mmCIF file of C-alpha atoms in Angstrom:
data_model
loop_
_atom_site.group_PDB
_atom_site.id
_atom_site.type_symbol
_atom_site.label_atom_id
_atom_site.label_comp_id
_atom_site.label_asym_id
_atom_site.label_seq_id
_atom_site.Cartn_x
_atom_site.Cartn_y
_atom_site.Cartn_z
ATOM 1 C CA UNK A 18 18.949 -137.385 14.444
ATOM 2 C CA UNK A 19 16.123 -136.316 16.659
ATOM 3 C CA UNK A 20 13.148 -134.095 15.966
ATOM 4 C CA UNK A 21 9.719 -133.539 17.528
ATOM 5 C CA UNK A 22 7.252 -133.367 14.696
ATOM 6 C CA UNK A 23 3.834 -134.959 14.464
ATOM 7 C CA UNK A 24 2.394 -136.708 11.437
ATOM 8 C CA UNK A 25 -0.772 -138.799 11.210
ATOM 9 C CA UNK A 26 -0.095 -142.398 12.192
ATOM 10 C CA UNK A 27 -2.558 -143.858 9.730
ATOM 11 C CA UNK A 28 -0.327 -142.849 6.823
ATOM 12 C CA UNK A 29 2.056 -145.740 7.359
ATOM 13 C CA UNK A 30 -0.488 -148.513 6.943
ATOM 14 C CA UNK A 31 -2.074 -146.817 3.930
ATOM 15 C CA UNK A 32 1.227 -146.337 2.154
ATOM 16 C CA UNK A 33 2.386 -149.885 2.759
ATOM 17 C CA UNK A 34 -0.909 -151.195 1.474
ATOM 18 C CA UNK A 35 -0.482 -149.096 -1.653
ATOM 19 C CA UNK A 36 3.025 -150.416 -2.254
ATOM 20 C CA UNK A 37 1.730 -153.958 -2.343
ATOM 21 C CA UNK A 38 0.114 -153.203 -5.685
ATOM 22 C CA UNK A 39 3.360 -152.200 -7.396
ATOM 23 C CA UNK A 40 6.481 -154.417 -7.468
ATOM 24 C CA UNK A 41 8.741 -151.432 -8.125
ATOM 25 C CA UNK A 42 7.324 -149.249 -5.378
ATOM 26 C CA UNK A 43 9.731 -149.097 -2.476
ATOM 27 C CA UNK A 44 8.225 -148.104 0.849
ATOM 28 C CA UNK A 45 10.560 -146.151 3.118
ATOM 29 C CA UNK A 46 9.506 -145.483 6.701
ATOM 30 C CA UNK A 47 11.325 -142.548 8.277
ATOM 31 C CA UNK A 48 10.834 -139.598 10.639
ATOM 32 C CA UNK A 49 11.411 -135.829 10.555
ATOM 33 C CA UNK A 50 13.846 -134.386 9.793
ATOM 34 C CA UNK A 51 15.716 -137.466 8.562
ATOM 35 C CA UNK A 52 12.927 -137.782 6.021
ATOM 36 C CA UNK A 53 14.227 -134.632 4.336
ATOM 37 C CA UNK A 54 17.197 -136.710 3.258
ATOM 38 C CA UNK A 55 14.835 -139.167 1.572
ATOM 39 C CA UNK A 56 13.038 -136.318 -0.168
ATOM 40 C CA UNK A 57 16.398 -135.067 -1.422
ATOM 41 C CA UNK A 58 17.409 -138.554 -2.519
ATOM 42 C CA UNK A 59 14.279 -139.397 -4.523
ATOM 43 C CA UNK A 60 15.012 -137.260 -7.634
ATOM 44 C CA UNK A 61 18.686 -138.282 -7.573
ATOM 45 C CA UNK A 62 17.856 -141.961 -7.270
ATOM 46 C CA UNK A 63 15.278 -141.649 -10.016
ATOM 47 C CA UNK A 64 18.078 -140.754 -12.417
ATOM 48 C CA UNK A 65 19.814 -144.107 -11.928
ATOM 49 C CA UNK A 66 16.718 -146.180 -11.142
ATOM 50 C CA UNK A 67 13.894 -144.721 -13.242
ATOM 51 C CA UNK A 68 11.771 -147.835 -12.770
ATOM 52 C CA UNK A 69 11.674 -147.547 -8.967
ATOM 53 C CA UNK A 70 9.142 -145.409 -7.155
ATOM 54 C CA UNK A 71 9.938 -144.342 -3.596
ATOM 55 C CA UNK A 72 6.983 -144.110 -1.245
ATOM 56 C CA UNK A 73 8.008 -142.160 1.827
ATOM 57 C CA UNK A 74 6.004 -142.634 5.011
ATOM 58 C CA UNK A 75 7.021 -140.280 7.778
ATOM 59 C CA UNK A 76 5.771 -140.370 11.356
ATOM 60 C CA UNK A 77 6.817 -138.315 14.350
ATOM 61 C CA UNK A 78 10.007 -139.608 15.977
ATOM 62 C CA UNK A 79 8.326 -141.474 18.820
ATOM 63 C CA UNK A 80 5.381 -142.635 16.720
ATOM 64 C CA UNK A 81 7.717 -144.005 14.064
ATOM 65 C CA UNK A 82 9.701 -146.152 16.482
ATOM 66 C CA UNK A 83 6.554 -147.322 18.258
ATOM 67 C CA UNK A 84 5.055 -148.277 14.887
ATOM 68 C CA UNK A 85 8.214 -150.118 13.858
ATOM 69 C CA UNK A 86 8.353 -151.940 17.204
ATOM 70 C CA UNK A 87 4.799 -153.141 16.670
ATOM 71 C CA UNK A 88 5.425 -154.001 13.030
ATOM 72 C CA UNK A 89 8.479 -156.080 13.888
ATOM 73 C CA UNK A 90 6.562 -157.873 16.638
ATOM 74 C CA UNK A 91 3.546 -158.664 14.473
ATOM 75 C CA UNK A 92 5.242 -159.011 11.095
ATOM 76 C CA UNK A 93 2.694 -156.744 9.458
ATOM 77 C CA UNK A 94 2.768 -153.208 8.057
ATOM 78 C CA UNK A 95 6.505 -153.469 7.523
ATOM 79 C CA UNK A 96 8.235 -151.104 5.100
ATOM 80 C CA UNK A 97 10.970 -152.150 2.691
ATOM 81 C CA UNK A 98 13.423 -149.680 4.198
ATOM 82 C CA UNK A 99 13.214 -148.795 7.888
ATOM 83 C CA UNK A 100 14.845 -145.766 9.493
ATOM 84 C CA UNK A 101 16.195 -146.450 12.986
ATOM 85 C CA UNK A 102 17.611 -143.875 15.393
ATOM 86 C CA UNK A 103 20.696 -145.125 17.199
ATOM 87 C CA UNK A 104 18.922 -145.385 20.550
ATOM 88 C CA UNK A 105 16.672 -148.104 19.144
ATOM 89 C CA UNK A 106 19.318 -150.067 17.258
ATOM 90 C CA UNK A 107 20.100 -152.500 20.074
ATOM 91 C CA UNK A 108 16.434 -153.307 20.652
ATOM 92 C CA UNK A 109 15.664 -153.727 16.954
ATOM 93 C CA UNK A 110 18.842 -155.677 16.239
ATOM 94 C CA UNK A 111 17.893 -158.265 18.849
ATOM 95 C CA UNK A 112 14.315 -158.560 17.634
ATOM 96 C CA UNK A 113 15.182 -161.010 14.875
ATOM 97 C CA UNK A 114 12.979 -159.037 12.517
ATOM 98 C CA UNK A 115 15.759 -157.336 10.555
ATOM 99 C CA UNK A 116 18.002 -158.740 7.868
ATOM 100 C CA UNK A 117 21.599 -159.480 8.877
ATOM 101 C CA UNK A 118 23.437 -157.237 6.453
ATOM 102 C CA UNK A 119 26.699 -159.085 7.059
ATOM 103 C CA UNK A 120 25.278 -162.110 5.232
ATOM 104 C CA UNK A 121 24.827 -162.679 1.500
ATOM 105 C CA UNK A 122 23.553 -161.176 -0.669
ATOM 106 C CA UNK A 123 24.347 -157.977 1.245
ATOM 107 C CA UNK A 124 27.870 -158.759 2.481
ATOM 108 C CA UNK A 125 28.047 -155.371 4.178
ATOM 109 C CA UNK A 126 31.127 -156.257 6.239
ATOM 110 C CA UNK A 127 33.203 -155.130 3.255
ATOM 111 C CA UNK A 128 31.959 -151.564 3.814
ATOM 112 C CA UNK A 129 32.679 -151.315 7.556
ATOM 113 C CA UNK A 130 35.884 -149.314 7.157
ATOM 114 C CA UNK A 131 34.109 -146.719 5.061
ATOM 115 C CA UNK A 132 32.202 -145.391 8.066
ATOM 116 C CA UNK A 133 33.210 -143.738 11.335
ATOM 117 C CA UNK A 134 34.505 -146.548 13.493
ATOM 118 C CA UNK A 135 31.808 -146.297 16.140
ATOM 119 C CA UNK A 136 28.870 -146.669 13.751
ATOM 120 C CA UNK A 137 29.035 -150.341 12.792
ATOM 121 C CA UNK A 138 29.398 -151.597 16.414
ATOM 122 C CA UNK A 139 26.331 -149.503 17.290
ATOM 123 C CA UNK A 140 24.336 -151.444 14.687
ATOM 124 C CA UNK A 141 25.713 -154.868 15.560
ATOM 125 C CA UNK A 142 23.799 -157.013 18.021
ATOM 126 C CA UNK A 143 25.287 -159.319 20.617
ATOM 127 C CA UNK A 144 25.044 -162.186 18.138
ATOM 128 C CA UNK A 145 27.212 -160.287 15.641
ATOM 129 C CA UNK A 146 24.381 -159.532 13.241
ATOM 130 C CA UNK A 147 24.565 -156.188 11.447
ATOM 131 C CA UNK A 148 21.084 -154.715 11.589
ATOM 132 C CA UNK A 149 21.522 -151.526 9.556
ATOM 133 C CA UNK A 150 23.864 -149.152 7.749
ATOM 134 C CA UNK A 151 24.471 -145.617 9.058
ATOM 135 C CA UNK A 152 23.594 -142.470 7.149
ATOM 136 C CA UNK A 153 24.415 -139.753 9.650
ATOM 137 C CA UNK A 154 26.150 -139.459 12.993
ATOM 138 C CA UNK A 155 25.970 -137.069 15.923
ATOM 139 C CA UNK A 156 29.416 -136.007 17.102
ATOM 140 C CA UNK A 157 28.765 -134.549 20.537
ATOM 141 C CA UNK A 158 29.255 -130.764 20.576
ATOM 142 C CA UNK A 159 28.800 -127.820 22.900
ATOM 143 C CA UNK A 160 26.875 -124.877 21.464
ATOM 144 C CA UNK A 161 27.112 -121.577 23.300
ATOM 145 C CA UNK A 162 25.884 -118.002 22.983
ATOM 146 C CA UNK A 163 29.046 -115.968 22.505
ATOM 147 C CA UNK A 164 27.337 -112.670 23.266
ATOM 148 C CA UNK A 165 26.159 -113.903 26.670
ATOM 149 C CA UNK A 166 29.545 -115.348 27.557
ATOM 150 C CA UNK A 167 31.237 -112.097 26.511
ATOM 151 C CA UNK A 168 28.909 -110.136 28.761
ATOM 152 C CA UNK A 169 29.802 -112.429 31.660
ATOM 153 C CA UNK A 170 33.523 -112.291 30.880
ATOM 154 C CA UNK A 171 33.665 -116.044 30.348
ATOM 155 C CA UNK A 172 35.949 -117.392 27.620
ATOM 156 C CA UNK A 173 35.388 -120.570 25.614
ATOM 157 C CA UNK A 174 38.489 -122.044 27.237
ATOM 158 C CA UNK A 175 37.094 -121.330 30.692
ATOM 159 C CA UNK A 176 33.798 -122.915 29.713
ATOM 160 C CA UNK A 177 35.292 -126.118 28.331
ATOM 161 C CA UNK A 178 38.459 -126.720 30.363
ATOM 162 C CA UNK A 179 36.733 -129.099 32.773
ATOM 163 C CA UNK A 180 33.255 -130.169 33.848
ATOM 164 C CA UNK A 181 33.666 -128.542 37.248
ATOM 165 C CA UNK A 182 34.820 -125.373 35.466
ATOM 166 C CA UNK A 183 31.757 -125.576 33.245
ATOM 167 C CA UNK A 184 29.529 -125.377 36.311
ATOM 168 C CA UNK A 185 31.555 -122.509 37.768
ATOM 169 C CA UNK A 186 31.347 -120.614 34.470
ATOM 170 C CA UNK A 187 27.601 -121.085 34.614
ATOM 171 C CA UNK A 188 27.431 -119.195 37.892
ATOM 172 C CA UNK A 189 29.157 -116.192 36.256
ATOM 173 C CA UNK A 190 26.843 -116.302 33.244
ATOM 174 C CA UNK A 191 23.753 -116.453 35.446
ATOM 175 C CA UNK A 192 24.947 -113.584 37.646
ATOM 176 C CA UNK A 193 25.908 -111.314 34.746
ATOM 177 C CA UNK A 194 23.103 -112.041 32.249
ATOM 178 C CA UNK A 195 20.313 -113.817 34.105
ATOM 179 C CA UNK A 196 20.478 -116.595 31.529
ATOM 180 C CA UNK A 197 20.650 -120.221 32.543
ATOM 181 C CA UNK A 198 23.850 -121.931 31.464
ATOM 182 C CA UNK A 199 21.881 -124.926 30.235
ATOM 183 C CA UNK A 200 18.279 -125.954 29.840
ATOM 184 C CA UNK A 201 18.429 -129.000 32.070
ATOM 185 C CA UNK A 202 21.117 -130.396 34.338
ATOM 186 C CA UNK A 203 20.325 -133.835 32.964
ATOM 187 C CA UNK A 204 22.190 -132.889 29.786
ATOM 188 C CA UNK A 205 25.453 -133.069 31.726
ATOM 189 C CA UNK A 206 24.642 -136.614 32.785
ATOM 190 C CA UNK A 207 23.683 -137.581 29.228
ATOM 191 C CA UNK A 208 27.026 -136.506 27.834
ATOM 192 C CA UNK A 209 29.234 -137.545 30.751
ATOM 193 C CA UNK A 210 28.080 -141.188 30.821
ATOM 194 C CA UNK A 211 28.881 -141.436 27.097
ATOM 195 C CA UNK A 212 32.388 -140.050 27.371
ATOM 196 C CA UNK A 213 35.609 -141.647 28.514
ATOM 197 C CA UNK A 214 34.634 -145.074 27.228
ATOM 198 C CA UNK A 215 36.960 -147.361 25.280
ATOM 199 C CA UNK A 216 36.215 -149.315 22.130
ATOM 200 C CA UNK A 217 34.030 -152.302 22.938
ATOM 201 C CA UNK A 218 32.638 -150.915 26.183
ATOM 202 C CA UNK A 219 28.940 -150.208 26.671
ATOM 203 C CA UNK A 220 27.197 -147.264 28.292
ATOM 204 C CA UNK A 221 24.943 -149.161 30.685
ATOM 205 C CA UNK A 222 26.216 -152.748 30.375
ATOM 206 C CA UNK A 223 29.707 -154.236 29.993
ATOM 207 C CA UNK A 224 30.644 -157.018 27.580
ATOM 208 C CA UNK A 225 29.429 -159.627 30.091
ATOM 209 C CA UNK A 226 26.020 -157.996 30.355
ATOM 210 C CA UNK A 227 26.799 -156.666 33.828
ATOM 211 C CA UNK A 228 25.130 -153.412 34.831
ATOM 212 C CA UNK A 229 27.474 -150.432 35.009
ATOM 213 C CA UNK A 230 25.246 -147.745 36.504
ATOM 214 C CA UNK A 231 26.919 -147.762 39.935
ATOM 215 C CA UNK A 232 30.361 -147.140 38.398
ATOM 216 C CA UNK A 233 32.340 -143.928 39.121
ATOM 217 C CA UNK A 234 31.325 -142.693 35.651
ATOM 218 C CA UNK A 235 27.671 -142.561 36.660
ATOM 219 C CA UNK A 236 28.444 -141.251 40.150
ATOM 220 C CA UNK A 237 30.395 -138.320 38.701
ATOM 221 C CA UNK A 238 27.701 -137.677 36.069
ATOM 222 C CA UNK A 239 25.059 -137.461 38.801
ATOM 223 C CA UNK A 240 27.313 -135.283 40.994
ATOM 224 C CA UNK A 241 27.882 -132.797 38.177
ATOM 225 C CA UNK A 242 24.190 -132.627 37.345
ATOM 226 C CA UNK A 243 23.383 -132.110 41.021
ATOM 227 C CA UNK A 244 26.011 -129.349 41.299
ATOM 228 C CA UNK A 245 24.465 -127.551 38.339
ATOM 229 C CA UNK A 246 20.981 -127.792 39.847
ATOM 230 C CA UNK A 247 22.196 -126.624 43.272
ATOM 231 C CA UNK A 248 23.959 -123.661 41.665
ATOM 232 C CA UNK A 249 20.716 -122.664 39.971
ATOM 233 C CA UNK A 250 22.289 -122.592 36.528
ATOM 234 C CA UNK A 251 19.835 -124.891 34.753
ATOM 235 C CA UNK A 252 16.306 -123.955 33.805
ATOM 236 C CA UNK A 253 14.725 -127.343 34.628
ATOM 237 C CA UNK A 254 13.473 -127.295 31.049
ATOM 238 C CA UNK A 255 12.943 -130.453 29.029
ATOM 239 C CA UNK A 256 14.507 -130.694 25.580
ATOM 240 C CA UNK A 257 12.203 -130.240 22.594
ATOM 241 C CA UNK A 258 9.517 -128.499 24.658
ATOM 242 C CA UNK A 259 8.051 -125.129 23.714
ATOM 243 C CA UNK A 260 9.723 -123.621 26.772
ATOM 244 C CA UNK A 261 13.057 -125.007 25.551
ATOM 245 C CA UNK A 262 12.831 -123.446 22.103
ATOM 246 C CA UNK A 263 11.493 -120.177 23.535
ATOM 247 C CA UNK A 264 14.440 -120.099 25.920
ATOM 248 C CA UNK A 265 16.806 -120.160 22.973
ATOM 249 C CA UNK A 266 14.832 -117.573 21.035
ATOM 250 C CA UNK A 267 14.810 -115.170 24.004
ATOM 251 C CA UNK A 268 18.433 -115.653 25.048
ATOM 252 C CA UNK A 269 17.456 -117.265 28.345
ATOM 253 C CA UNK A 270 19.623 -120.364 27.777
ATOM 254 C CA UNK A 271 23.323 -119.847 27.092
ATOM 255 C CA UNK A 272 24.476 -123.318 26.024
ATOM 256 C CA UNK A 273 23.287 -126.714 24.861
ATOM 257 C CA UNK A 274 25.107 -130.016 24.457
ATOM 258 C CA UNK A 275 23.862 -132.360 21.769
ATOM 259 C CA UNK A 276 24.931 -133.799 18.453
ATOM 260 C CA UNK A 277 26.369 -131.528 15.787
ATOM 261 C CA UNK A 278 23.024 -131.729 14.032
ATOM 262 C CA UNK A 279 21.609 -129.256 16.584
ATOM 263 C CA UNK A 280 23.148 -126.394 14.603
ATOM 264 C CA UNK A 281 20.777 -127.107 11.740
ATOM 265 C CA UNK A 282 17.763 -127.243 14.053
ATOM 266 C CA UNK A 283 18.728 -123.980 15.764
ATOM 267 C CA UNK A 284 19.139 -122.257 12.423
ATOM 268 C CA UNK A 285 16.061 -123.620 10.701
ATOM 269 C CA UNK A 286 13.297 -123.577 13.318
ATOM 270 C CA UNK A 287 14.344 -123.417 16.965
ATOM 271 C CA UNK A 288 15.958 -119.975 17.099
ATOM 272 C CA UNK A 289 16.663 -118.556 13.637
ATOM 273 C CA UNK A 290 16.460 -115.064 15.153
ATOM 274 C CA UNK A 291 19.739 -115.722 17.006
ATOM 275 C CA UNK A 292 21.756 -116.116 13.824
ATOM 276 C CA UNK A 293 25.395 -115.148 14.302
ATOM 277 C CA UNK A 294 25.257 -115.237 18.095
ATOM 278 C CA UNK A 295 26.102 -118.926 18.563
ATOM 279 C CA UNK A 296 29.422 -120.762 18.426
ATOM 280 C CA UNK A 297 30.328 -124.416 18.744
ATOM 281 C CA UNK A 298 33.100 -125.964 20.829
ATOM 282 C CA UNK A 299 34.255 -129.380 21.930
ATOM 283 C CA UNK A 300 32.557 -130.774 24.995
ATOM 284 C CA UNK A 301 33.936 -129.815 28.431
ATOM 285 C CA UNK A 302 36.730 -131.811 29.990
ATOM 286 C CA UNK A 303 38.075 -133.192 26.724
ATOM 287 C CA UNK A 304 35.034 -135.416 26.384
ATOM 288 C CA UNK A 305 34.073 -137.026 23.099
ATOM 289 C CA UNK A 306 30.839 -138.877 22.675
ATOM 290 C CA UNK A 307 28.200 -139.731 20.127
ATOM 291 C CA UNK A 308 24.819 -138.088 20.524
ATOM 292 C CA UNK A 309 22.269 -139.406 18.055
ATOM 293 C CA UNK A 310 22.698 -140.914 14.639
ATOM 294 C CA UNK A 311 20.496 -142.492 11.984
ATOM 295 C CA UNK A 312 20.478 -145.863 10.256
ATOM 296 C CA UNK A 313 18.463 -147.711 7.642
ATOM 297 C CA UNK A 314 17.524 -151.383 7.926
ATOM 298 C CA UNK A 315 15.637 -154.020 5.931
ATOM 299 C CA UNK A 316 12.901 -156.034 7.685
ATOM 300 C CA UNK A 317 13.130 -159.778 7.069
ATOM 301 C CA UNK A 318 9.548 -159.728 5.786
ATOM 302 C CA UNK A 319 10.069 -156.757 3.461
ATOM 303 C CA UNK A 320 8.543 -157.236 0.013
ATOM 304 C CA UNK A 321 11.425 -155.732 -1.988
ATOM 305 C CA UNK A 322 14.658 -156.607 -0.225
ATOM 306 C CA UNK A 323 16.988 -156.400 -3.224
ATOM 307 C CA UNK A 324 15.777 -152.965 -4.228
ATOM 308 C CA UNK A 325 15.757 -151.868 -0.590
ATOM 309 C CA UNK A 326 19.437 -152.769 -0.292
ATOM 310 C CA UNK A 327 20.307 -150.801 -3.412
ATOM 311 C CA UNK A 328 18.542 -147.746 -2.019
ATOM 312 C CA UNK A 329 20.221 -148.054 1.396
ATOM 313 C CA UNK A 330 23.616 -148.266 -0.282
ATOM 314 C CA UNK A 331 22.731 -145.142 -2.227
ATOM 315 C CA UNK A 332 21.889 -143.296 0.988
ATOM 316 C CA UNK A 333 24.878 -144.556 2.986
ATOM 317 C CA UNK A 334 27.723 -145.124 0.547
ATOM 318 C CA UNK A 335 27.179 -142.491 -2.114
ATOM 319 C CA UNK A 336 29.379 -139.500 -1.272
ATOM 320 C CA UNK A 337 27.291 -137.052 -3.280
ATOM 321 C CA UNK A 338 24.124 -138.170 -1.510
ATOM 322 C CA UNK A 339 25.787 -137.867 1.881
ATOM 323 C CA UNK A 340 26.983 -134.343 1.088
ATOM 324 C CA UNK A 341 23.537 -133.410 -0.203
ATOM 325 C CA UNK A 342 22.012 -134.452 3.141
ATOM 326 C CA UNK A 343 24.769 -132.555 4.937
ATOM 327 C CA UNK A 344 23.969 -129.381 2.995
ATOM 328 C CA UNK A 345 20.220 -129.618 3.499
ATOM 329 C CA UNK A 346 20.000 -131.003 7.033
ATOM 330 C CA UNK A 347 23.371 -130.462 8.688
ATOM 331 C CA UNK A 348 23.233 -134.229 9.044
ATOM 332 C CA UNK A 349 26.904 -135.030 9.658
ATOM 333 C CA UNK A 350 27.811 -137.837 7.248
ATOM 334 C CA UNK A 351 28.685 -141.289 8.523
ATOM 335 C CA UNK A 352 30.734 -141.939 5.368
ATOM 336 C CA UNK A 353 34.406 -141.035 5.905
ATOM 337 C CA UNK A 354 34.855 -140.104 2.256
ATOM 338 C CA UNK A 355 32.149 -137.450 2.683
ATOM 339 C CA UNK A 356 33.748 -136.224 5.914
ATOM 340 C CA UNK A 357 36.858 -135.339 3.913
ATOM 341 C CA UNK A 358 34.943 -133.230 1.404
ATOM 342 C CA UNK A 359 35.844 -129.558 1.065
ATOM 343 C CA UNK A 360 32.308 -128.732 2.167
ATOM 344 C CA UNK A 361 33.574 -129.100 5.730
ATOM 345 C CA UNK A 362 35.796 -126.065 5.202
ATOM 346 C CA UNK A 363 32.907 -123.742 4.490
ATOM 347 C CA UNK A 364 31.969 -121.258 7.222
ATOM 348 C CA UNK A 365 28.580 -121.576 8.890
ATOM 349 C CA UNK A 366 26.784 -118.254 8.882
ATOM 350 C CA UNK A 367 24.514 -119.140 11.797
ATOM 351 C CA UNK A 368 27.620 -119.779 13.908
ATOM 352 C CA UNK A 369 29.135 -116.394 13.098
ATOM 353 C CA UNK A 370 31.129 -117.742 10.169
ATOM 354 C CA UNK A 371 32.803 -120.443 12.240
ATOM 355 C CA UNK A 372 34.139 -123.471 10.320
ATOM 356 C CA UNK A 373 32.568 -125.724 12.891
ATOM 357 C CA UNK A 374 32.237 -128.805 10.688
ATOM 358 C CA UNK A 375 35.986 -129.356 10.964
ATOM 359 C CA UNK A 376 35.595 -129.211 14.738
ATOM 360 C CA UNK A 377 32.899 -131.863 14.591
ATOM 361 C CA UNK A 378 35.087 -134.060 12.391
ATOM 362 C CA UNK A 379 37.784 -133.990 15.080
ATOM 363 C CA UNK A 380 35.160 -135.153 17.543
ATOM 364 C CA UNK A 381 33.876 -137.867 15.194
ATOM 365 C CA UNK A 382 37.386 -139.275 14.823
ATOM 366 C CA UNK A 383 37.799 -139.599 18.595
ATOM 367 C CA UNK A 384 34.458 -141.130 19.520
ATOM 368 C CA UNK A 385 34.943 -144.685 20.797
ATOM 369 C CA UNK A 386 33.235 -147.657 19.179
ATOM 370 C CA UNK A 387 30.785 -148.264 22.005
ATOM 371 C CA UNK A 388 28.757 -151.473 22.131
ATOM 372 C CA UNK A 389 24.982 -151.250 22.339
ATOM 373 C CA UNK A 390 22.663 -153.512 24.307
ATOM 374 C CA UNK A 391 19.034 -154.231 23.564
ATOM 375 C CA UNK A 392 18.215 -153.168 27.119
ATOM 376 C CA UNK A 393 19.889 -149.752 26.820
ATOM 377 C CA UNK A 394 16.528 -147.920 26.422
ATOM 378 C CA UNK A 395 15.201 -149.560 29.613
ATOM 379 C CA UNK A 396 18.345 -148.698 31.539
ATOM 380 C CA UNK A 397 18.229 -145.111 30.275
ATOM 381 C CA UNK A 398 14.617 -144.721 31.361
ATOM 382 C CA UNK A 399 15.372 -145.991 34.882
ATOM 383 C CA UNK A 400 18.544 -143.932 35.287
ATOM 384 C CA UNK A 401 16.729 -140.783 34.180
ATOM 385 C CA UNK A 402 13.983 -141.395 36.736
ATOM 386 C CA UNK A 403 16.523 -141.824 39.528
ATOM 387 C CA UNK A 404 18.402 -138.689 38.473
ATOM 388 C CA UNK A 405 15.165 -136.755 38.715
ATOM 389 C CA UNK A 406 14.788 -137.957 42.312
ATOM 390 C CA UNK A 407 18.317 -136.754 43.055
ATOM 391 C CA UNK A 408 17.669 -133.359 41.517
ATOM 392 C CA UNK A 409 14.162 -132.769 42.805
ATOM 393 C CA UNK A 410 13.986 -134.762 46.026
ATOM 394 C CA UNK A 411 17.635 -134.579 47.103
ATOM 395 C CA UNK A 412 17.931 -138.370 47.078
ATOM 396 C CA UNK A 413 21.402 -139.650 47.908
ATOM 397 C CA UNK A 414 23.299 -140.263 44.682
ATOM 398 C CA UNK A 415 24.809 -143.634 45.535
ATOM 399 C CA UNK A 416 21.460 -144.858 46.839
ATOM 400 C CA UNK A 417 19.757 -143.651 43.659
ATOM 401 C CA UNK A 418 22.232 -145.508 41.459
ATOM 402 C CA UNK A 419 21.994 -148.635 43.608
ATOM 403 C CA UNK A 420 18.217 -148.487 43.256
ATOM 404 C CA UNK A 421 18.602 -147.969 39.518
ATOM 405 C CA UNK A 422 20.757 -151.086 39.298
ATOM 406 C CA UNK A 423 18.192 -153.147 41.216
ATOM 407 C CA UNK A 424 15.366 -151.943 38.984
ATOM 408 C CA UNK A 425 17.346 -152.706 35.825
ATOM 409 C CA UNK A 426 18.142 -156.185 37.140
ATOM 410 C CA UNK A 427 14.439 -156.850 37.645
ATOM 411 C CA UNK A 428 13.442 -155.473 34.252
ATOM 412 C CA UNK A 429 16.089 -157.294 32.207
ATOM 413 C CA UNK A 430 16.440 -160.352 34.461
ATOM 414 C CA UNK A 431 20.194 -160.078 34.721
ATOM 415 C CA UNK A 432 21.311 -160.901 38.271
#
């Protein structure tokens, strides 16, 4: 789960210091809006563990992961329970600063089949260590403004049949409504490079650690993004910016592709005024990919490991807790038992009464178990920079990807 909120950084150190004075105070470091799940869990957990106090420390998404990176490197200011967004799992798993949950006394391997199949590989490092348990997942979904598509005479089938058709549909939407089909052409690349993979394959690196960014998958992703930019159907707007949210509020952006959790963000704070106008569909071209997801880990130097493990199990393996987070946050549960709950059959008012959660479950079942690499964030940063050169400076795509590969080789020392 992603979210762009800001909270004072000093809170983390103060809270951890406070916890040191109470053996039953469990410090949980998280970020908005995942932290809402912790707030929901505290009174429920108190009923079964009345002697445990939960101290929640929440920092903005980027600040949280920067703080945890520093804490793991220095071994200080570490919480008992650490939230980790999926994009940071590989890096944190390889740091050596997190407990291996496959080992005793955790023995988490026994729970692997209880979660969507792609979640445990995402949290497993190259050495086979399990760094964290999942709490929510982000089945990739397309959200679209039905009223704008109707005005343009574009059907959902036309929009999703293929990626090339998606771009062509965007031209009709722009001509008929003036709205951009999508905020930024880079979103196409983000989804496309995550789709079409098989179990055990990585996004940026293969199982041998070889760099994959010059593969046809990346070439096509760049070509599609370039086609969208050339057609003038993207607004060149960065996600989570004020311009991005205003674009949704004003009907200037007709679609967005992210995890299923975006529905909750649209409804609660991004564009609540557009209630009933949105629908959700599977990604174009029969693509299925994971976009976001949240985990909880235990630092090796945590003060209360046993209690931390009990709380993580409560968050991850308790069906009622998973459904509670689903109700409050639209955080799609990682636990399969929760995915089969009748709550998924309920219509979503914001999406015009659509029973979209069943759609997202179909996606979750088809997402491959992709391997993560500790250098994925570095590769993503470099690839994004090269895509920007393609889009803004008309750089040749194959040259851009070749340059990206060379830069990644230098940064990760894999030649």
